[in-house]
Amino acid sequence: MRIYEEHLPTNEDLGSSIIKFRDPYLISGAKVLSGLGHAVVTAVGVHSIHGRTMLSLRHEAETTPLQERLDNLAEGISKYGFLAALLLFIILFIRFCVSITGHRQFSSLLPAAKGKKFLDILITAITIVVVAVPEGLPLAVTLALAFATTRMAQNGNLVRVLKSCETMGGATAICSDKTGTLTENRMRIVKGFFGLDSDNETPLEFDDTASSVGPSSIDIINKIANDLKVFVCTNITLNSTAFENGDYDPVKAEAAKQRPKTKTFLQQLFTSTESQQAEIKMGQVSEPYLGNRTESALLILASQKFNLFANKNLEQHRQDSEDEIAQVIPFESSRKWAGVVMKINNGYRLYIKGAAEIIFKNCGYEYNSNGELISLDRNLRDITLSKIDEYANDALRAIALGHRDFVGIQSWPPAELANAENPQEADANLLINVASTSSATTPKSLTLDALVGIQDPVKEGVAEAVLKCKTAGVTVRMVTGDNLITAKAISKSCNILTPDDLSSEYAFMEGPTFRKLSVAERTRIVPELKVLARSSPEDKRILVDTLRKSGEVVAVTGDGTNDAPALKLADVGFSMGIAGTEVAREASDIILMTDDFTDIVQAIKWGRTVATSIKKFIQFQLTVNITACVLTFVSAVASSDNQSVLTAVQLLWVNLIMDTLAALALATDKPDESLLNRKPAGRRTALISTSMWKMILGQAATQLTITFVLHFAGRQIFYGNTEISSHQSKQLDAMTFNTFVWLQFWKLFVTRKLDEADEVTTVRGRLTRENLDFFQNLTRNWYFITITTLIGACQVLIMFVGGASFSIVRQTGGQWATAIIGGFLSIPAGLIIRSIPNWWVERIFPTRLFNTFIYYAGFNFLSSKKRENRNNDVEKNGQVVEDESYSEKGNN
């Protein structure tokens, strides 16, 4: 402060509007590129700018749409399970109380035996609660997320917030930055020409864009004359202020763009955290030159295409030519060109580069591929002018390179071009005519060496990735600070803006215009908005907030500190691993380690895989829940001894299958491209779809039919009308248990298919492999194969050596065959159910009766809010609409 005060000429303080003193403050994280100095720390922690930014990122944790539905589902299942257990206990307890009075069945038992009978009733009721409560649901969610996040890291997505993985599966909108995400964040020459072909009529044009079908720059460079190569390369190297980046390491820069090596799930689990972090390197330097971006692009062209720096680096080239430079004319925005004058054998040569429309207006000649100097006629001038317009329309920065020889002069400058204030230098305004006068009156003394179009090129694969997002029902919007013309051109090349969108006045808009709209207007136009140009970070935040309030699940990309509020506000925030700031990475949920938009498509696939895996588990568990609870309830009520056909230990083994082992098997599926053919879940889509309900109820009915037949008619099927012994009765009960488990075993395979043909409305259309092949891609998931094999082996082991622990009696060959065949019936039943169109089920399903049952059985009438909602639904629709959080039947 003393140093600053000593240099202030008045008593004005820092920040004075009178002195116009430059702001001396630095924000933490700023880089000092050169020099030495002293600094005074004025604020730390929450009082600093960085601290205040980090404080603004603190938000209360929000539950994801899937979490809300799962919570409602778990609550509902628990309530219905408890209700079933309570009802069973009341019925059995009343029967028990009646049977111990007078001269009835249990009246002669000792008190201890009566107590045991009561405990059996209590244990049976409690077992139903244990079976009904979905304690495996959190395990399935955690396993699916853990498996997905480890695989996503290998696809370039470093997941920081676990829940963001499944949220991304339901994303309906992506708001993406342009620079560094859709484009490479590197200015590159993608189009241009070097002189004329040998016919003197056609420019030697090249096209290095991703969609190019014409010759590349290397193909054209091999055709141009050697003298022209010298002119172009000398102009690029000497007429430039850019310099080599000492920190640039091409190996590290390339490695930063590569995805981590593929590892198995088990390898990931046993890899130390330090080893994993060592593989993840953020913020690698990715540009070989520092300085003006246009000049850097030209130097990259000289290095990569002309191979100019193979033997000598840039600095050596400049040192070798240092004595020959007579004058350097720096770039100024007012004249839009820069030049350098060099001594040659017979005079001096001016090398010039700058805005194409300015330079070309002063050009009168071009070289052809034979090294001959050709005068530009009207036809050649029109061709070049059309190329300049074409580049501008394609959002390319058109730059022209040329030269002029001053032959026969002994010193620089010529007298007629001397600067009046400094006679040792030429007057730049006399060298080139930059006035907007007619081109016909402008002296054309320059030779045009090259015309190039410079662009921040679209990353490879981005256009295809955006199309995949559209196929998946995810709308991609581009938010950029560029002008509207450039933004439209880039968005068209990325497939964000389609020809149909160009006819909509709201498809593209500038940030200040969007910001001034009212909330109602923004909400109305935002579904059509695809490109937001000249936008600020606040515009991005407003856009994200508007989309979320419209019911969209929004993902946002950002790399700067100012992007942090939008990243935090979004449902899923993506930051850049290479170009992103530390604040942006802290605010994000997922880090794109390679800064590649195509990795977002992988995140969508894995997010949908997580949601699908969870739904598969729910479909499997609800089927087992319904079957086990109904079978236990009915068999216990029908039994004269108040005993269920499935004992408590057997039900616990079933519970282990349907919770832990099923979660392990179904949560480890890998994604495939077919997931992108489905629409996103969004915020309001039901957790249990029609196809899931159809499979749950259909399989439960199949399983109950089979087990009821075996339990109640098994005696007549196997022994006719003869009396059977206690041993044979236990054999039949064990066979029912065995069949029940094998039904769940094969149901696991059926559950591998979920809603692949939801939109198909005909039986014939549903007869496809994708819809009916339960074993499709089975070998891709060895975890599933291993776990199902383990379940089958354990069941066989239990049936042979389970004995008294499992209430098992050794089975005959016929009983084994009955159990295996009966269990396998889950497969044909699944085929039939999946062949039935959903609308058939929706048409015949008793929706009002089902919703009424849900309302009363779930004790919803005790909640004033749900009671009010139900009354409103009745008034609006004339029927009760079921809670959409876990079912969609009421909405169809």
PDB file of N, CA and C in Angstrom, residues 155 158 162 204 218 338 482 580 586 609 620 645 654 680 728 808 825 838 864 881 885:
ATOM      1  N   ASN A 155     -14.635 -44.401 -19.092  1.00  0.00           N
ATOM      2  CA  ASN A 155     -15.154 -43.725 -20.284  1.00  0.00           C
ATOM      3  C   ASN A 155     -14.897 -42.231 -20.252  1.00  0.00           C
ATOM      4  N   LEU A 158     -15.472 -38.760 -14.507  1.00  0.00           N
ATOM      5  CA  LEU A 158     -15.112 -38.938 -13.099  1.00  0.00           C
ATOM      6  C   LEU A 158     -16.285 -38.447 -12.253  1.00  0.00           C
ATOM      7  N   LEU A 162     -22.350 -39.324  -6.288  1.00  0.00           N
ATOM      8  CA  LEU A 162     -22.834 -40.637  -6.728  1.00  0.00           C
ATOM      9  C   LEU A 162     -24.216 -40.568  -7.356  1.00  0.00           C
ATOM     10  N   LEU A 204      -5.667 -23.741 -55.644  1.00  0.00           N
ATOM     11  CA  LEU A 204      -5.215 -24.990 -55.008  1.00  0.00           C
ATOM     12  C   LEU A 204      -5.828 -25.043 -53.608  1.00  0.00           C
ATOM     13  N   ILE A 218      -2.152 -31.197 -46.652  1.00  0.00           N
ATOM     14  CA  ILE A 218      -0.894 -31.872 -46.998  1.00  0.00           C
ATOM     15  C   ILE A 218      -0.879 -32.226 -48.482  1.00  0.00           C
ATOM     16  N   ALA A 338      -0.807  -6.961 -40.092  1.00  0.00           N
ATOM     17  CA  ALA A 338       0.535  -6.829 -39.524  1.00  0.00           C
ATOM     18  C   ALA A 338       1.537  -7.178 -40.612  1.00  0.00           C
ATOM     19  N   ASP A 482     -19.964 -16.269 -28.143  1.00  0.00           N
ATOM     20  CA  ASP A 482     -19.727 -15.824 -29.521  1.00  0.00           C
ATOM     21  C   ASP A 482     -20.918 -15.057 -30.068  1.00  0.00           C
ATOM     22  N   GLY A 580     -10.934 -26.873 -17.256  1.00  0.00           N
ATOM     23  CA  GLY A 580     -11.761 -26.325 -16.181  1.00  0.00           C
ATOM     24  C   GLY A 580     -10.956 -25.783 -15.018  1.00  0.00           C
ATOM     25  N   GLU A 586     -15.098 -28.126  -8.436  1.00  0.00           N
ATOM     26  CA  GLU A 586     -15.694 -28.305  -7.109  1.00  0.00           C
ATOM     27  C   GLU A 586     -17.210 -28.176  -7.161  1.00  0.00           C
ATOM     28  N   THR A 609     -28.711 -47.171 -17.626  1.00  0.00           N
ATOM     29  CA  THR A 609     -28.444 -48.548 -17.200  1.00  0.00           C
ATOM     30  C   THR A 609     -28.702 -48.698 -15.707  1.00  0.00           C
ATOM     31  N   PHE A 620     -38.403 -57.835 -10.225  1.00  0.00           N
ATOM     32  CA  PHE A 620     -38.152 -59.164  -9.663  1.00  0.00           C
ATOM     33  C   PHE A 620     -38.625 -59.244  -8.219  1.00  0.00           C
ATOM     34  N   VAL A 645     -46.916 -73.265   4.144  1.00  0.00           N
ATOM     35  CA  VAL A 645     -46.165 -74.269   3.411  1.00  0.00           C
ATOM     36  C   VAL A 645     -44.688 -73.895   3.349  1.00  0.00           C
ATOM     37  N   VAL A 654     -35.390 -67.445   0.606  1.00  0.00           N
ATOM     38  CA  VAL A 654     -36.026 -66.744  -0.510  1.00  0.00           C
ATOM     39  C   VAL A 654     -35.736 -65.250  -0.425  1.00  0.00           C
ATOM     40  N   PRO A 680     -36.234 -40.278 -22.390  1.00  0.00           N
ATOM     41  CA  PRO A 680     -35.785 -40.141 -20.994  1.00  0.00           C
ATOM     42  C   PRO A 680     -36.941 -40.196 -20.012  1.00  0.00           C
ATOM     43  N   GLN A 728     -44.368 -88.315   3.649  1.00  0.00           N
ATOM     44  CA  GLN A 728     -44.785 -87.968   2.289  1.00  0.00           C
ATOM     45  C   GLN A 728     -45.380 -86.561   2.237  1.00  0.00           C
ATOM     46  N   ILE A 808     -36.604 -79.906   5.202  1.00  0.00           N
ATOM     47  CA  ILE A 808     -36.511 -80.536   3.889  1.00  0.00           C
ATOM     48  C   ILE A 808     -36.483 -82.057   4.063  1.00  0.00           C
ATOM     49  N   LEU A 825     -41.419 -72.938 -16.160  1.00  0.00           N
ATOM     50  CA  LEU A 825     -42.609 -72.339 -16.762  1.00  0.00           C
ATOM     51  C   LEU A 825     -42.595 -70.811 -16.683  1.00  0.00           C
ATOM     52  N   ASN A 838     -49.173 -53.442 -24.399  1.00  0.00           N
ATOM     53  CA  ASN A 838     -49.511 -52.789 -23.134  1.00  0.00           C
ATOM     54  C   ASN A 838     -50.928 -52.228 -23.128  1.00  0.00           C
ATOM     55  N   SER A 864     -54.143 -35.750   5.209  1.00  0.00           N
ATOM     56  CA  SER A 864     -55.060 -34.727   4.706  1.00  0.00           C
ATOM     57  C   SER A 864     -54.657 -34.257   3.315  1.00  0.00           C
ATOM     58  N   VAL A 881     -56.864 -40.854  -9.558  1.00  0.00           N
ATOM     59  CA  VAL A 881     -55.589 -41.065 -10.244  1.00  0.00           C
ATOM     60  C   VAL A 881     -54.554 -41.469  -9.216  1.00  0.00           C
ATOM     61  N   SER A 885     -45.880 -41.515  -8.330  1.00  0.00           N
ATOM     62  CA  SER A 885     -44.491 -41.735  -7.945  1.00  0.00           C
ATOM     63  C   SER A 885     -44.044 -43.162  -8.128  1.00  0.00           C
TER      64      SER A 885
END
